[in-house]
Amino acid sequence: MWLINSSVGRKVVMSVTGLALILFLTFHMAMNLVAIVSAEAYNLICELLGANWYALVATMGLGALFVIHIVYAFWLTLQNQKARGSERYAVVEKPKKVEWASQNMLVLGIIVILGLILHFYNFWFKMQFAELMGIHDAASNGGISPHDGSAFIRLTFSNPVFVVLYLVWLAALWFHLTHGFWSALHTIGWNNKIWFERWRVISYVYSTIIVLGFASVVIIFFVKSLCGC
């Protein structure tokens, strides 16, 4: 099959799944910003996205996209290393026109994965997963209801260790997105002379908005914990 056997096909799969994940990040970022404005509104969203059938279907679909994206990323990396052979061990000067993020996408991706594991532990495991395990009250869930997402945000980002870890994760995510976004658009064919540089700029702006949105939640809730707000 072309999407599996061809290197171009594998790049297309990785690009399409990556763009789909960027759309999810956009939704998730917008959802998290609601927590800054209204804890009640944010908790209502969390309840709607709890252990309901449509939320579970979406979670499984998202998980499939994520796994496919990771598998193809490692696959393409191994393919590129195999193609270079012993040349990859040679000391060479870094190409001037190659971005740092492009040279380190795998490392950045690994940091993003580790950050997601931490995020799952702090939020998904104690919310949707807890509901799936039949836990629906605060007493059985460490003192916080699975629907009280605002409380989990306040608890997590009152800890300076988690604040630093999340900000490092978001920095890696920014580098990963800025290169991955325009590279994906380039792969699927939106790469004419006029739009090539435009998509690069758009990817930087869009990725910055996403990351700043997430980071603002981390910082604002940390500041609130310091002042007891």
Coordinates of N, CA and C in Angstrom, one line a residue:
M1 N 0.8 -1.2 0.0 CA 0.0 0.0 0.0 C 0.9 1.2 0.0
W2 N 0.5 2.2 -0.8 CA 1.3 3.4 -1.0 C 1.6 4.2 0.3
L3 N 0.6 4.3 1.2 CA 0.8 5.0 2.4 C 1.8 4.3 3.4
I4 N 2.1 3.1 3.1 CA 2.9 2.3 4.0 C 4.3 2.0 3.3
N5 N 4.2 1.6 2.1 CA 5.5 1.2 1.4 C 6.3 2.3 0.9
S6 N 5.7 3.5 0.6 CA 6.4 4.6 0.0 C 6.8 5.6 1.1
S7 N 8.0 6.1 1.0 CA 8.5 7.1 1.9 C 7.7 8.4 1.8
V8 N 7.2 8.7 0.6 CA 6.4 9.9 0.5 C 5.0 9.6 1.1
G9 N 4.5 8.4 1.0 CA 3.2 8.1 1.6 C 3.3 8.1 3.1
R10 N 4.4 7.7 3.7 CA 4.6 7.7 5.1 C 4.7 9.2 5.6
K11 N 5.3 10.0 4.8 CA 5.4 11.5 5.2 C 4.0 12.1 5.1
V12 N 3.2 11.7 4.2 CA 1.8 12.2 4.0 C 1.0 11.8 5.3
V13 N 1.1 10.5 5.7 CA 0.4 10.0 6.9 C 0.8 10.8 8.1
M14 N 2.1 11.0 8.3 CA 2.6 11.7 9.4 C 2.1 13.2 9.4
S15 N 2.0 13.8 8.2 CA 1.6 15.2 8.0 C 0.1 15.3 8.4
V16 N -0.7 14.4 7.8 CA -2.1 14.5 8.0 C -2.5 14.3 9.5
T17 N -1.9 13.3 10.1 CA -2.1 13.0 11.5 C -1.6 14.2 12.4
G18 N -0.5 14.8 12.0 CA 0.0 15.9 12.7 C -0.9 17.1 12.7
L19 N -1.5 17.4 11.5 CA -2.4 18.5 11.4 C -3.7 18.3 12.2
A20 N -4.1 17.0 12.2 CA -5.3 16.7 13.0 C -5.0 16.9 14.5
L21 N -3.8 16.6 14.9 CA -3.5 16.8 16.3 C -3.3 18.3 16.7
I22 N -2.9 19.1 15.7 CA -2.8 20.5 15.9 C -4.3 21.1 16.1
L23 N -5.2 20.6 15.3 CA -6.6 21.0 15.5 C -7.1 20.7 16.9
F24 N -6.7 19.5 17.4 CA -7.1 19.1 18.7 C -6.5 20.1 19.8
L25 N -5.2 20.4 19.6 CA -4.5 21.3 20.5 C -5.2 22.6 20.5
T26 N -5.7 23.1 19.4 CA -6.4 24.4 19.3 C -7.6 24.3 20.2
F27 N -8.4 23.2 20.0 CA -9.6 23.1 20.8 C -9.3 23.0 22.3
H28 N -8.3 22.2 22.6 CA -7.9 22.0 24.0 C -7.4 23.3 24.7
M29 N -6.7 24.1 23.9 CA -6.2 25.3 24.4 C -7.3 26.3 24.7
A30 N -8.3 26.4 23.7 CA -9.4 27.3 23.9 C -10.2 26.8 25.1
M31 N -10.4 25.5 25.3 CA -11.1 25.0 26.4 C -10.5 25.4 27.7
N32 N -9.1 25.2 27.8 CA -8.4 25.6 29.0 C -8.5 27.0 29.4
L33 N -8.6 27.9 28.4 CA -8.7 29.3 28.6 C -10.0 29.7 29.3
V34 N -11.0 28.8 29.1 CA -12.3 29.0 29.8 C -12.1 29.0 31.3
A35 N -11.2 28.1 31.8 CA -10.9 28.0 33.2 C -10.4 29.3 33.9
I36 N -9.8 30.1 33.1 CA -9.3 31.4 33.6 C -10.5 32.3 33.9
V37 N -11.5 32.3 33.0 CA -12.7 33.2 33.1 C -13.7 32.7 34.1
S38 N -14.0 31.3 34.0 CA -15.1 30.8 34.8 C -14.8 29.3 35.2
A39 N -14.7 29.1 36.5 CA -14.5 27.7 36.9 C -15.7 26.8 36.6
E40 N -16.9 27.4 36.8 CA -18.2 26.7 36.6 C -18.3 26.3 35.1
A41 N -18.0 27.2 34.2 CA -18.1 26.9 32.8 C -17.1 25.9 32.4
Y42 N -15.9 25.9 32.9 CA -14.9 24.9 32.6 C -15.3 23.6 33.1
N43 N -15.9 23.5 34.3 CA -16.3 22.2 34.9 C -17.5 21.6 34.1
L44 N -18.3 22.5 33.5 CA -19.4 22.0 32.7 C -18.9 21.4 31.5
I45 N -17.8 22.0 30.9 CA -17.2 21.4 29.7 C -16.6 20.0 30.1
C46 N -15.9 20.0 31.2 CA -15.3 18.7 31.7 C -16.4 17.6 31.9
E47 N -17.5 18.0 32.4 CA -18.6 17.0 32.6 C -19.1 16.5 31.2
L48 N -19.2 17.4 30.3 CA -19.7 17.0 28.9 C -18.7 16.1 28.2
L49 N -17.4 16.3 28.6 CA -16.3 15.5 28.0 C -15.8 14.4 28.9
G50 N -16.7 14.0 29.8 CA -16.3 12.9 30.8 C -16.4 11.6 30.1
A51 N -16.9 10.6 30.9 CA -17.0 9.2 30.4 C -18.3 9.0 29.6
N52 N -18.6 10.0 28.7 CA -19.8 9.9 27.8 C -19.3 9.2 26.5
W53 N -20.3 8.5 25.8 CA -19.9 7.7 24.7 C -19.2 8.5 23.6
Y54 N -19.7 9.7 23.3 CA -19.1 10.5 22.3 C -17.7 11.0 22.6
A55 N -17.5 11.3 23.9 CA -16.2 11.7 24.4 C -15.2 10.5 24.3
L56 N -15.7 9.3 24.7 CA -14.8 8.1 24.6 C -14.4 7.8 23.2
V57 N -15.4 7.9 22.3 CA -15.1 7.7 20.8 C -14.0 8.6 20.4
A58 N -14.2 9.9 20.7 CA -13.2 10.9 20.3 C -11.9 10.7 20.9
T59 N -11.9 10.2 22.2 CA -10.6 9.9 22.9 C -9.9 8.8 22.2
M60 N -10.6 7.7 21.8 CA -10.0 6.6 21.1 C -9.5 7.0 19.7
G61 N -10.2 7.9 19.0 CA -9.8 8.4 17.7 C -8.5 9.2 17.9
L62 N -8.5 10.1 18.9 CA -7.4 10.9 19.2 C -6.1 10.0 19.5
G63 N -6.4 9.0 20.3 CA -5.3 8.1 20.7 C -4.7 7.4 19.5
A64 N -5.6 7.0 18.5 CA -5.1 6.3 17.3 C -4.3 7.3 16.5
L65 N -4.7 8.5 16.3 CA -4.0 9.5 15.6 C -2.6 9.7 16.2
F66 N -2.6 9.8 17.5 CA -1.3 10.0 18.2 C -0.3 8.8 18.0
V67 N -0.9 7.6 18.2 CA 0.0 6.4 18.0 C 0.5 6.3 16.6
I68 N -0.3 6.6 15.6 CA 0.1 6.5 14.2 C 1.2 7.6 13.9
H69 N 1.0 8.7 14.5 CA 1.9 9.8 14.3 C 3.3 9.5 14.9
I70 N 3.3 8.9 16.1 CA 4.6 8.5 16.7 C 5.2 7.4 16.0
V71 N 4.5 6.4 15.6 CA 5.1 5.2 14.9 C 5.7 5.7 13.6
Y72 N 5.0 6.5 12.8 CA 5.5 6.9 11.5 C 6.7 7.9 11.7
A73 N 6.7 8.6 12.8 CA 7.9 9.5 13.1 C 9.1 8.7 13.3
F74 N 9.0 7.6 14.2 CA 10.2 6.8 14.4 C 10.6 6.0 13.1
W75 N 9.6 5.6 12.4 CA 9.8 4.8 11.1 C 10.6 5.7 10.2
L76 N 10.2 6.9 10.0 CA 10.9 7.8 9.0 C 12.3 8.2 9.5
T77 N 12.4 8.3 10.8 CA 13.8 8.6 11.4 C 14.7 7.5 11.2
L78 N 14.3 6.2 11.4 CA 15.1 5.0 11.2 C 15.4 4.9 9.7
Q79 N 14.4 5.2 8.8 CA 14.6 5.2 7.4 C 15.7 6.1 7.0
N80 N 15.7 7.4 7.5 CA 16.6 8.4 7.1 C 18.0 8.0 7.6
Q81 N 18.1 7.4 8.8 CA 19.4 7.0 9.4 C 20.0 5.9 8.5
K82 N 19.1 5.0 8.1 CA 19.6 3.8 7.3 C 20.1 4.3 5.9
A83 N 19.4 5.3 5.4 CA 19.8 5.9 4.1 C 21.1 6.6 4.1
R84 N 21.4 7.2 5.3 CA 22.7 7.9 5.4 C 23.8 7.0 5.7
G85 N 23.5 5.9 6.3 CA 24.5 4.9 6.6 C 25.6 5.4 7.5
S86 N 26.9 5.1 7.3 CA 27.9 5.6 8.1 C 28.2 7.1 8.1
E87 N 27.6 7.8 7.1 CA 27.7 9.2 7.1 C 27.2 10.0 8.3
R88 N 26.2 9.3 9.0 CA 25.6 10.0 10.1 C 26.6 10.2 11.3
Y89 N 27.7 9.4 11.2 CA 28.7 9.5 12.3 C 29.8 10.5 12.0
A90 N 29.8 11.0 10.8 CA 30.8 12.0 10.4 C 30.5 13.3 11.0
V91 N 31.5 14.1 11.4 CA 31.4 15.4 11.9 C 31.2 16.4 10.7
V92 N 30.0 17.0 10.6 CA 29.8 17.9 9.5 C 29.3 19.2 10.0
E93 N 29.5 20.2 9.2 CA 28.9 21.5 9.6 C 27.4 21.6 9.4
K94 N 26.7 22.2 10.3 CA 25.3 22.3 10.2 C 24.9 23.1 9.0
P95 N 24.0 22.6 8.2 CA 23.6 23.4 7.0 C 23.0 24.8 7.5
K96 N 23.3 25.8 6.8 CA 22.9 27.2 7.3 C 21.4 27.3 7.2
K97 N 20.7 26.7 6.2 CA 19.3 26.9 5.9 C 18.4 25.9 6.6
V98 N 19.0 25.0 7.4 CA 18.2 24.0 8.1 C 17.9 24.5 9.5
E99 N 16.7 24.5 9.9 CA 16.3 25.0 11.3 C 16.8 24.0 12.3
W100 N 17.0 24.6 13.5 CA 17.4 23.7 14.7 C 16.3 22.7 15.0
A101 N 15.0 23.1 14.9 CA 13.9 22.2 15.2 C 13.9 21.1 14.2
S102 N 14.2 21.4 13.0 CA 14.2 20.3 11.9 C 15.2 19.3 12.2
Q103 N 16.4 19.7 12.8 CA 17.4 18.8 13.1 C 17.1 17.9 14.4
N104 N 16.2 18.4 15.2 CA 16.0 17.8 16.5 C 14.5 17.4 16.7
M105 N 13.8 17.1 15.6 CA 12.3 16.8 15.8 C 12.1 15.5 16.6
L106 N 13.0 14.5 16.5 CA 12.7 13.3 17.3 C 12.9 13.6 18.8
V107 N 14.0 14.3 19.1 CA 14.2 14.6 20.5 C 13.0 15.5 21.1
L108 N 12.6 16.5 20.3 CA 11.5 17.3 20.7 C 10.2 16.5 20.9
G109 N 10.1 15.5 19.9 CA 8.9 14.7 20.0 C 8.9 13.8 21.3
I110 N 10.1 13.3 21.7 CA 10.2 12.5 22.9 C 9.8 13.3 24.1
I111 N 10.3 14.6 24.2 CA 10.0 15.5 25.3 C 8.5 15.7 25.3
V112 N 7.9 15.9 24.1 CA 6.4 16.1 24.1 C 5.7 14.9 24.6
I113 N 6.1 13.7 24.3 CA 5.5 12.5 24.7 C 5.6 12.4 26.3
L114 N 6.8 12.7 26.8 CA 7.0 12.6 28.3 C 6.0 13.6 29.0
G115 N 5.9 14.8 28.3 CA 5.0 15.8 28.9 C 3.5 15.3 28.9
L116 N 3.2 14.6 27.8 CA 1.8 14.1 27.7 C 1.6 13.1 28.8
I117 N 2.6 12.2 29.1 CA 2.4 11.2 30.1 C 2.1 11.9 31.5
L118 N 2.9 13.0 31.7 CA 2.7 13.8 33.0 C 1.3 14.4 33.0
H119 N 0.9 14.9 31.8 CA -0.5 15.5 31.7 C -1.6 14.5 31.9
F120 N -1.4 13.3 31.3 CA -2.4 12.3 31.5 C -2.5 11.9 33.0
Y121 N -1.4 11.8 33.7 CA -1.4 11.5 35.1 C -2.1 12.6 36.0
N122 N -1.8 13.8 35.7 CA -2.4 14.9 36.5 C -3.9 15.2 36.2
F123 N -4.3 14.8 35.0 CA -5.7 15.2 34.6 C -6.5 14.0 34.1
W124 N -6.2 13.5 32.9 CA -7.0 12.4 32.4 C -7.2 11.2 33.3
F125 N -6.1 10.8 33.9 CA -6.2 9.6 34.8 C -7.1 9.9 36.0
K126 N -7.2 11.1 36.5 CA -8.0 11.5 37.6 C -9.4 12.0 37.2
M127 N -9.7 12.1 35.9 CA -11.0 12.6 35.5 C -11.7 11.5 34.7
Q128 N -11.5 11.5 33.4 CA -12.2 10.6 32.5 C -12.0 9.1 32.9
F129 N -10.7 8.8 33.1 CA -10.3 7.4 33.5 C -11.0 7.0 34.9
A130 N -11.0 8.0 35.8 CA -11.6 7.7 37.1 C -13.1 7.4 36.9
E131 N -13.8 8.1 36.1 CA -15.2 7.8 35.8 C -15.3 6.4 35.2
L132 N -14.5 6.1 34.3 CA -14.5 4.8 33.7 C -14.4 3.7 34.7
M133 N -13.6 3.9 35.8 CA -13.4 3.0 36.9 C -14.6 3.0 37.9
G134 N -15.6 3.8 37.6 CA -16.8 3.9 38.5 C -16.6 4.9 39.6
I135 N -15.7 5.8 39.5 CA -15.5 6.8 40.6 C -16.2 8.1 40.1
H136 N -17.1 8.5 40.9 CA -17.9 9.7 40.5 C -18.0 10.8 41.6
D137 N -17.3 10.5 42.8 CA -17.4 11.5 43.9 C -16.0 11.8 44.3
A138 N -15.9 13.0 45.0 CA -14.6 13.5 45.5 C -13.9 12.6 46.5
A139 N -14.7 12.0 47.4 CA -14.2 11.2 48.5 C -13.4 10.0 47.9
S140 N -13.8 9.4 46.8 CA -13.1 8.3 46.2 C -12.1 8.6 45.2
N141 N -11.9 9.9 45.0 CA -10.9 10.4 44.0 C -9.9 11.4 44.6
G142 N -9.4 11.1 45.8 CA -8.4 11.9 46.4 C -8.9 13.3 46.8
G143 N -10.2 13.4 47.0 CA -10.7 14.7 47.5 C -11.2 15.7 46.5
I144 N -11.1 15.3 45.2 CA -11.6 16.1 44.1 C -12.5 15.3 43.2
S145 N -13.6 15.8 42.9 CA -14.5 15.2 42.0 C -13.9 15.0 40.6
P146 N -14.2 13.9 39.8 CA -13.7 13.8 38.5 C -14.2 14.9 37.5
H147 N -15.3 15.6 37.9 CA -15.8 16.6 37.0 C -15.2 18.0 37.4
D148 N -14.5 18.1 38.5 CA -14.0 19.4 38.9 C -12.6 19.7 38.3
G149 N -12.6 19.9 37.0 CA -11.3 20.1 36.3 C -10.6 21.4 36.8
S150 N -11.4 22.4 37.2 CA -10.8 23.6 37.7 C -10.0 23.4 38.9
A151 N -10.5 22.5 39.8 CA -9.7 22.2 41.0 C -8.4 21.4 40.7
F152 N -8.4 20.6 39.7 CA -7.2 19.9 39.3 C -6.2 20.8 38.7
I153 N -6.7 21.8 38.0 CA -5.8 22.9 37.5 C -5.1 23.6 38.6
R154 N -6.0 24.1 39.6 CA -5.4 24.8 40.7 C -4.4 24.0 41.5
L155 N -4.7 22.7 41.7 CA -3.8 21.9 42.5 C -2.5 21.7 41.8
T156 N -2.6 21.3 40.5 CA -1.4 21.0 39.7 C -0.5 22.2 39.6
F157 N -1.0 23.4 39.3 CA -0.2 24.6 39.0 C 0.0 25.4 40.3
S158 N -0.3 24.9 41.4 CA 0.2 25.5 42.7 C 1.5 24.9 43.1
N159 N 1.9 23.8 42.4 CA 3.2 23.2 42.6 C 4.3 23.7 41.6
P160 N 5.3 24.4 42.1 CA 6.3 25.0 41.2 C 7.0 24.0 40.4
V161 N 7.2 22.8 40.9 CA 7.8 21.8 40.1 C 7.0 21.5 38.8
F162 N 5.7 21.3 39.0 CA 4.9 21.0 37.8 C 4.8 22.2 36.9
V163 N 4.9 23.4 37.4 CA 4.9 24.6 36.6 C 6.1 24.6 35.7
V164 N 7.3 24.4 36.3 CA 8.5 24.3 35.5 C 8.5 23.2 34.4
L165 N 8.0 22.0 34.8 CA 8.0 20.9 33.9 C 7.0 21.2 32.7
Y166 N 5.9 21.8 33.0 CA 4.9 22.1 32.0 C 5.5 23.2 31.0
L167 N 6.1 24.2 31.6 CA 6.7 25.2 30.7 C 7.8 24.7 29.8
V168 N 8.6 23.8 30.3 CA 9.6 23.1 29.5 C 9.0 22.3 28.4
W169 N 7.9 21.6 28.8 CA 7.2 20.8 27.8 C 6.6 21.7 26.7
L170 N 6.0 22.8 27.1 CA 5.4 23.7 26.1 C 6.4 24.3 25.2
A171 N 7.6 24.6 25.7 CA 8.7 25.1 24.9 C 9.1 24.1 23.8
A172 N 9.2 22.8 24.2 CA 9.5 21.8 23.3 C 8.4 21.6 22.3
L173 N 7.1 21.8 22.7 CA 6.0 21.7 21.9 C 6.0 22.8 20.8
W174 N 6.4 24.0 21.2 CA 6.5 25.1 20.3 C 7.5 24.9 19.2
F175 N 8.6 24.4 19.5 CA 9.6 24.1 18.5 C 9.1 23.0 17.6
H176 N 8.5 22.0 18.2 CA 7.9 20.9 17.4 C 6.8 21.3 16.4
L177 N 6.0 22.2 16.9 CA 4.9 22.7 16.1 C 5.3 23.6 15.0
T178 N 6.2 24.5 15.3 CA 6.6 25.5 14.3 C 7.2 24.9 13.1
H179 N 8.0 23.8 13.3 CA 8.5 23.1 12.1 C 7.5 22.2 11.5
G180 N 6.8 21.4 12.4 CA 5.9 20.4 11.9 C 4.8 20.9 11.1
F181 N 4.2 22.1 11.5 CA 3.1 22.7 10.9 C 3.3 23.0 9.4
W182 N 4.3 23.8 9.2 CA 4.6 24.2 7.8 C 5.2 23.0 7.0
S183 N 5.9 22.2 7.6 CA 6.5 21.0 6.9 C 5.3 20.1 6.4
A184 N 4.3 19.9 7.3 CA 3.2 19.1 6.9 C 2.4 19.7 5.7
L185 N 2.2 21.0 5.7 CA 1.6 21.7 4.6 C 2.4 21.6 3.3
H186 N 3.7 21.6 3.5 CA 4.7 21.5 2.4 C 4.5 20.1 1.8
T187 N 4.4 19.1 2.6 CA 4.4 17.7 2.2 C 3.1 17.4 1.4
I188 N 2.0 18.0 1.8 CA 0.7 17.6 1.2 C 0.5 18.5 -0.1
G189 N 1.5 19.4 -0.4 CA 1.4 20.0 -1.7 C 1.2 21.5 -1.7
W190 N 1.0 22.1 -0.5 CA 0.8 23.6 -0.4 C 2.1 24.3 -0.3
N191 N 2.9 24.2 -1.4 CA 4.3 24.7 -1.3 C 4.7 25.5 -2.6
N192 N 3.8 26.2 -3.2 CA 4.2 27.0 -4.3 C 5.1 28.2 -3.8
K193 N 5.7 28.9 -4.7 CA 6.7 29.9 -4.3 C 6.0 31.0 -3.5
I194 N 4.8 31.4 -3.8 CA 4.1 32.5 -3.1 C 3.8 32.1 -1.6
W195 N 3.3 30.9 -1.5 CA 2.8 30.5 -0.1 C 3.8 29.8 0.7
F196 N 4.9 29.4 0.2 CA 5.9 28.6 1.0 C 6.3 29.4 2.2
E197 N 6.8 30.7 2.0 CA 7.2 31.5 3.1 C 6.0 32.0 4.0
R198 N 4.9 32.2 3.3 CA 3.7 32.6 4.1 C 3.3 31.5 5.1
W199 N 3.3 30.2 4.6 CA 2.9 29.1 5.5 C 3.9 29.0 6.7
R200 N 5.2 29.3 6.4 CA 6.2 29.3 7.5 C 5.8 30.3 8.5
V201 N 5.5 31.5 8.1 CA 5.1 32.6 9.0 C 3.9 32.3 9.8
I202 N 2.9 31.7 9.0 CA 1.6 31.4 9.7 C 1.8 30.3 10.7
S203 N 2.7 29.3 10.4 CA 3.0 28.3 11.4 C 3.6 28.8 12.7
Y204 N 4.5 29.8 12.5 CA 5.1 30.4 13.7 C 4.0 31.1 14.6
V205 N 3.2 31.9 13.9 CA 2.2 32.7 14.6 C 1.2 31.8 15.3
Y206 N 0.7 30.8 14.5 CA -0.3 29.9 15.0 C 0.2 29.1 16.2
S207 N 1.4 28.5 16.0 CA 2.0 27.7 17.1 C 2.2 28.5 18.3
T208 N 2.6 29.8 18.2 CA 2.9 30.7 19.3 C 1.6 31.0 20.0
I209 N 0.5 31.2 19.3 CA -0.8 31.4 19.9 C -1.2 30.2 20.8
I210 N -1.0 29.0 20.2 CA -1.4 27.8 20.9 C -0.6 27.6 22.2
V211 N 0.7 27.8 22.1 CA 1.6 27.6 23.3 C 1.4 28.6 24.3
L212 N 1.2 29.9 23.9 CA 1.0 31.0 24.8 C -0.4 30.8 25.5
G213 N -1.4 30.2 24.8 CA -2.6 30.0 25.5 C -2.5 29.0 26.6
F214 N -1.8 27.9 26.3 CA -1.6 26.9 27.4 C -0.7 27.5 28.5
A215 N 0.4 28.2 28.2 CA 1.3 28.7 29.2 C 0.6 29.7 30.0
S216 N -0.3 30.5 29.5 CA -1.0 31.5 30.3 C -1.9 30.9 31.4
V217 N -2.4 29.7 31.1 CA -3.2 29.0 32.2 C -2.2 28.5 33.3
V218 N -1.1 28.0 32.9 CA -0.1 27.6 33.9 C 0.3 28.7 34.8
I219 N 0.7 29.8 34.1 CA 1.3 31.0 34.9 C 0.2 31.7 35.7
I220 N -1.0 31.9 35.2 CA -2.0 32.6 35.9 C -2.4 31.8 37.1
F221 N -2.6 30.5 37.0 CA -3.0 29.7 38.2 C -1.9 29.6 39.2
F222 N -0.6 29.6 38.7 CA 0.5 29.6 39.7 C 0.5 30.9 40.5
V223 N 0.3 32.0 39.8 CA 0.3 33.3 40.4 C -0.9 33.4 41.4
K224 N -2.0 32.9 41.0 CA -3.2 32.9 41.9 C -2.9 32.1 43.2
S225 N -2.2 31.0 43.0 CA -1.8 30.2 44.2 C -0.9 30.9 45.1
L226 N 0.0 31.7 44.6 CA 0.9 32.5 45.4 C 0.2 33.6 46.2
C227 N -0.8 34.2 45.6 CA -1.5 35.3 46.2 C -2.8 34.9 47.0
G228 N -3.0 33.5 46.9 CA -4.2 33.0 47.5 C -5.5 33.4 46.9
C229 N -5.5 33.7 45.6 CA -6.7 34.1 44.9 C -7.7 32.9 44.6

